[in-house]
């Protein structure tokens, strides 16, 4: 069973492959030049997508094509090269050029997921009997395209994570003159309003004690994006312990979400050779 449909996997791989440096099939320093060949990058990439989508262990996904150790080593090599972060940025730039990011409406919210293995960014979850959990403070545009995130322990409050989350806006270049940030009642404080004023942002913050659906308006986009991310089971139940590895899987998931939305919205306005027969 494929982790993702081919109309999504192929463009992801084409761009990912373009970011990889050339590697010889055999290691040039081997005295006889007769050791085993380097495992194809495409095989490892497909394994990474399966790990992300199904949430299984490295040992469970390993087979005769590659071992769990090879997957981990190649993953760390790509993280060190910054390939996952570059891939996400290219996807955002492409979406902005073809469809257009809705940057005058920003939504920020936190989401708590399980982290049974603990790790660098895990903490006692207040909603899961103090078991280890992971919180992500996510930010999206007005449609729900993920723009960035901050990882923290599940016991961290949303409000202190707002400033580092908004710092991710610096990677997007010039912003519209009038930007509104939509927040839930957890951010309802004078400190939050002062923070937004310092950055020249307008805040639309739900008030504590009032029913949320009446005030939701644009905030539901970030809630939907959290659901899209949780559909990748490696993020919904995270066993990774290092923050760099978790960020890499999040970047890969965000890239998939962005490219999928790009294909869906461009399906009726653009034509290309690998265009799906049906609108995604």
mmCIF file of N, CA and C in Angstrom, residues 85 88-89 92 101 103 106-111 135-141 144-151 161-172 187 222 225-226 229 246-247 250-251 253-255 257-258:
data_model
loop_
_atom_site.group_PDB
_atom_site.id
_atom_site.type_symbol
_atom_site.label_atom_id
_atom_site.label_comp_id
_atom_site.label_asym_id
_atom_site.label_seq_id
_atom_site.Cartn_x
_atom_site.Cartn_y
_atom_site.Cartn_z
ATOM 1 N N UNK A 85 14.320 21.206 5.263
ATOM 2 C CA UNK A 85 13.940 22.611 5.407
ATOM 3 C C UNK A 85 13.910 23.311 4.053
ATOM 4 N N UNK A 88 10.736 22.300 2.124
ATOM 5 C CA UNK A 88 9.543 22.995 2.603
ATOM 6 C C UNK A 88 9.497 24.431 2.099
ATOM 7 N N UNK A 89 10.642 25.123 2.106
ATOM 8 C CA UNK A 89 10.673 26.506 1.645
ATOM 9 C C UNK A 89 10.381 26.607 0.155
ATOM 10 N N UNK A 92 6.655 26.262 -0.291
ATOM 11 C CA UNK A 92 5.963 27.506 0.070
ATOM 12 C C UNK A 92 6.118 28.565 -1.015
ATOM 13 N N UNK A 101 -0.105 32.989 -1.064
ATOM 14 C CA UNK A 101 -0.345 32.825 0.364
ATOM 15 C C UNK A 101 -1.211 33.968 0.882
ATOM 16 N N UNK A 103 -1.408 36.048 3.495
ATOM 17 C CA UNK A 103 -0.582 36.462 4.622
ATOM 18 C C UNK A 103 -1.176 37.618 5.409
ATOM 19 N N UNK A 106 -3.405 35.554 9.579
ATOM 20 C CA UNK A 106 -2.548 34.527 10.173
ATOM 21 C C UNK A 106 -3.274 33.913 11.366
ATOM 22 N N UNK A 107 -3.158 32.602 11.513
ATOM 23 C CA UNK A 107 -3.749 31.912 12.661
ATOM 24 C C UNK A 107 -2.662 31.135 13.384
ATOM 25 N N UNK A 108 -2.663 31.215 14.706
ATOM 26 C CA UNK A 108 -1.687 30.515 15.538
ATOM 27 C C UNK A 108 -2.439 29.757 16.628
ATOM 28 N N UNK A 109 -2.028 28.519 16.865
ATOM 29 C CA UNK A 109 -2.647 27.728 17.931
ATOM 30 C C UNK A 109 -1.723 26.577 18.283
ATOM 31 N N UNK A 110 -1.902 26.032 19.463
ATOM 32 C CA UNK A 110 -1.104 24.912 19.927
ATOM 33 C C UNK A 110 -1.872 23.610 19.836
ATOM 34 N N UNK A 111 -1.133 22.520 19.710
ATOM 35 C CA UNK A 111 -1.734 21.192 19.666
ATOM 36 C C UNK A 111 -0.846 20.226 20.435
ATOM 37 N N UNK A 135 4.054 19.361 22.460
ATOM 38 C CA UNK A 135 3.207 20.466 22.009
ATOM 39 C C UNK A 135 3.875 21.146 20.828
ATOM 40 N N UNK A 136 3.077 21.453 19.825
ATOM 41 C CA UNK A 136 3.571 22.265 18.718
ATOM 42 C C UNK A 136 2.713 23.526 18.632
ATOM 43 N N UNK A 137 3.362 24.654 18.576
ATOM 44 C CA UNK A 137 2.684 25.922 18.355
ATOM 45 C C UNK A 137 2.771 26.204 16.866
ATOM 46 N N UNK A 138 1.674 25.960 16.160
ATOM 47 C CA UNK A 138 1.679 26.048 14.706
ATOM 48 C C UNK A 138 1.098 27.355 14.198
ATOM 49 N N UNK A 139 1.575 27.776 13.029
ATOM 50 C CA UNK A 139 1.101 29.004 12.400
ATOM 51 C C UNK A 139 0.751 28.712 10.944
ATOM 52 N N UNK A 140 -0.393 29.222 10.509
ATOM 53 C CA UNK A 140 -0.841 29.009 9.136
ATOM 54 C C UNK A 140 -1.276 30.328 8.518
ATOM 55 N N UNK A 141 -1.393 30.318 7.190
ATOM 56 C CA UNK A 141 -1.946 31.489 6.512
ATOM 57 C C UNK A 141 -3.470 31.411 6.539
ATOM 58 N N UNK A 144 -4.780 27.937 5.504
ATOM 59 C CA UNK A 144 -4.368 26.791 6.310
ATOM 60 C C UNK A 144 -3.036 26.206 5.899
ATOM 61 N N UNK A 145 -2.301 26.886 5.023
ATOM 62 C CA UNK A 145 -0.978 26.401 4.636
ATOM 63 C C UNK A 145 -0.022 26.591 5.809
ATOM 64 N N UNK A 146 0.654 25.537 6.263
ATOM 65 C CA UNK A 146 1.554 25.668 7.419
ATOM 66 C C UNK A 146 2.759 26.545 7.101
ATOM 67 N N UNK A 147 2.983 27.548 7.938
ATOM 68 C CA UNK A 147 4.075 28.497 7.740
ATOM 69 C C UNK A 147 5.254 28.239 8.663
ATOM 70 N N UNK A 148 5.035 27.568 9.765
ATOM 71 C CA UNK A 148 6.112 27.310 10.710
ATOM 72 C C UNK A 148 5.551 26.800 12.017
ATOM 73 N N UNK A 149 6.457 26.371 12.893
ATOM 74 C CA UNK A 149 6.028 25.803 14.161
ATOM 75 C C UNK A 149 7.146 25.957 15.185
ATOM 76 N N UNK A 150 6.772 25.835 16.442
ATOM 77 C CA UNK A 150 7.730 25.767 17.541
ATOM 78 C C UNK A 150 7.376 24.540 18.370
ATOM 79 N N UNK A 151 8.357 23.710 18.667
ATOM 80 C CA UNK A 151 8.142 22.492 19.436
ATOM 81 C C UNK A 151 8.498 22.726 20.892
ATOM 82 N N UNK A 161 4.747 30.716 23.845
ATOM 83 C CA UNK A 161 5.272 30.209 22.570
ATOM 84 C C UNK A 161 4.876 31.085 21.388
ATOM 85 N N UNK A 162 4.045 32.108 21.637
ATOM 86 C CA UNK A 162 3.569 32.942 20.528
ATOM 87 C C UNK A 162 4.706 33.724 19.881
ATOM 88 N N UNK A 163 5.571 34.333 20.686
ATOM 89 C CA UNK A 163 6.655 35.154 20.137
ATOM 90 C C UNK A 163 7.598 34.350 19.239
ATOM 91 N N UNK A 164 8.143 33.199 19.685
ATOM 92 C CA UNK A 164 9.020 32.438 18.777
ATOM 93 C C UNK A 164 8.279 31.897 17.559
ATOM 94 N N UNK A 165 6.966 31.659 17.701
ATOM 95 C CA UNK A 165 6.209 31.210 16.540
ATOM 96 C C UNK A 165 6.084 32.317 15.504
ATOM 97 N N UNK A 166 5.783 33.526 15.948
ATOM 98 C CA UNK A 166 5.674 34.659 15.024
ATOM 99 C C UNK A 166 7.022 35.009 14.404
ATOM 100 N N UNK A 167 8.111 34.635 15.057
ATOM 101 C CA UNK A 167 9.435 34.880 14.473
ATOM 102 C C UNK A 167 9.606 34.144 13.150
ATOM 103 N N UNK A 168 8.836 33.087 12.945
ATOM 104 C CA UNK A 168 8.924 32.336 11.687
ATOM 105 C C UNK A 168 8.440 33.161 10.504
ATOM 106 N N UNK A 169 7.724 34.250 10.763
ATOM 107 C CA UNK A 169 7.277 35.124 9.680
ATOM 108 C C UNK A 169 8.448 35.804 8.980
ATOM 109 N N UNK A 170 9.582 35.923 9.666
ATOM 110 C CA UNK A 170 10.746 36.580 9.063
ATOM 111 C C UNK A 170 11.270 35.815 7.859
ATOM 112 N N UNK A 171 10.996 34.500 7.811
ATOM 113 C CA UNK A 171 11.481 33.689 6.693
ATOM 114 C C UNK A 171 10.624 33.861 5.440
ATOM 115 N N UNK A 172 9.499 34.551 5.553
ATOM 116 C CA UNK A 172 8.569 34.662 4.423
ATOM 117 C C UNK A 172 8.795 35.916 3.591
ATOM 118 N N UNK A 187 -4.775 32.929 24.619
ATOM 119 C CA UNK A 187 -3.850 34.051 24.424
ATOM 120 C C UNK A 187 -4.452 35.372 24.906
ATOM 121 N N UNK A 222 -6.273 26.915 11.203
ATOM 122 C CA UNK A 222 -5.144 26.297 11.880
ATOM 123 C C UNK A 222 -5.574 24.996 12.556
ATOM 124 N N UNK A 225 -5.466 22.423 9.902
ATOM 125 C CA UNK A 225 -4.088 22.058 9.580
ATOM 126 C C UNK A 225 -3.515 21.109 10.625
ATOM 127 N N UNK A 226 -3.853 21.319 11.902
ATOM 128 C CA UNK A 226 -3.425 20.366 12.932
ATOM 129 C C UNK A 226 -3.985 18.970 12.628
ATOM 130 N N UNK A 229 -1.952 17.446 9.853
ATOM 131 C CA UNK A 229 -0.655 16.968 10.343
ATOM 132 C C UNK A 229 -0.803 15.696 11.166
ATOM 133 N N UNK A 246 12.473 15.411 14.701
ATOM 134 C CA UNK A 246 11.038 15.736 14.708
ATOM 135 C C UNK A 246 10.752 16.874 13.738
ATOM 136 N N UNK A 247 11.614 17.886 13.738
ATOM 137 C CA UNK A 247 11.439 19.004 12.805
ATOM 138 C C UNK A 247 11.527 18.529 11.355
ATOM 139 N N UNK A 250 8.280 16.966 10.472
ATOM 140 C CA UNK A 250 7.278 18.012 10.318
ATOM 141 C C UNK A 250 7.467 18.761 9.001
ATOM 142 N N UNK A 251 8.706 19.043 8.633
ATOM 143 C CA UNK A 251 8.955 19.722 7.357
ATOM 144 C C UNK A 251 8.475 18.873 6.187
ATOM 145 N N UNK A 253 6.072 16.595 6.293
ATOM 146 C CA UNK A 253 4.614 16.592 6.332
ATOM 147 C C UNK A 253 4.051 17.919 5.818
ATOM 148 N N UNK A 254 4.634 19.046 6.245
ATOM 149 C CA UNK A 254 4.165 20.355 5.795
ATOM 150 C C UNK A 254 4.349 20.514 4.290
ATOM 151 N N UNK A 255 5.446 19.980 3.766
ATOM 152 C CA UNK A 255 5.655 20.026 2.317
ATOM 153 C C UNK A 255 4.581 19.244 1.590
ATOM 154 N N UNK A 257 1.534 18.629 2.633
ATOM 155 C CA UNK A 257 0.280 19.379 2.752
ATOM 156 C C UNK A 257 0.254 20.542 1.776
ATOM 157 N N UNK A 258 1.365 21.264 1.664
ATOM 158 C CA UNK A 258 1.431 22.426 0.783
ATOM 159 C C UNK A 258 1.314 22.021 -0.680
#
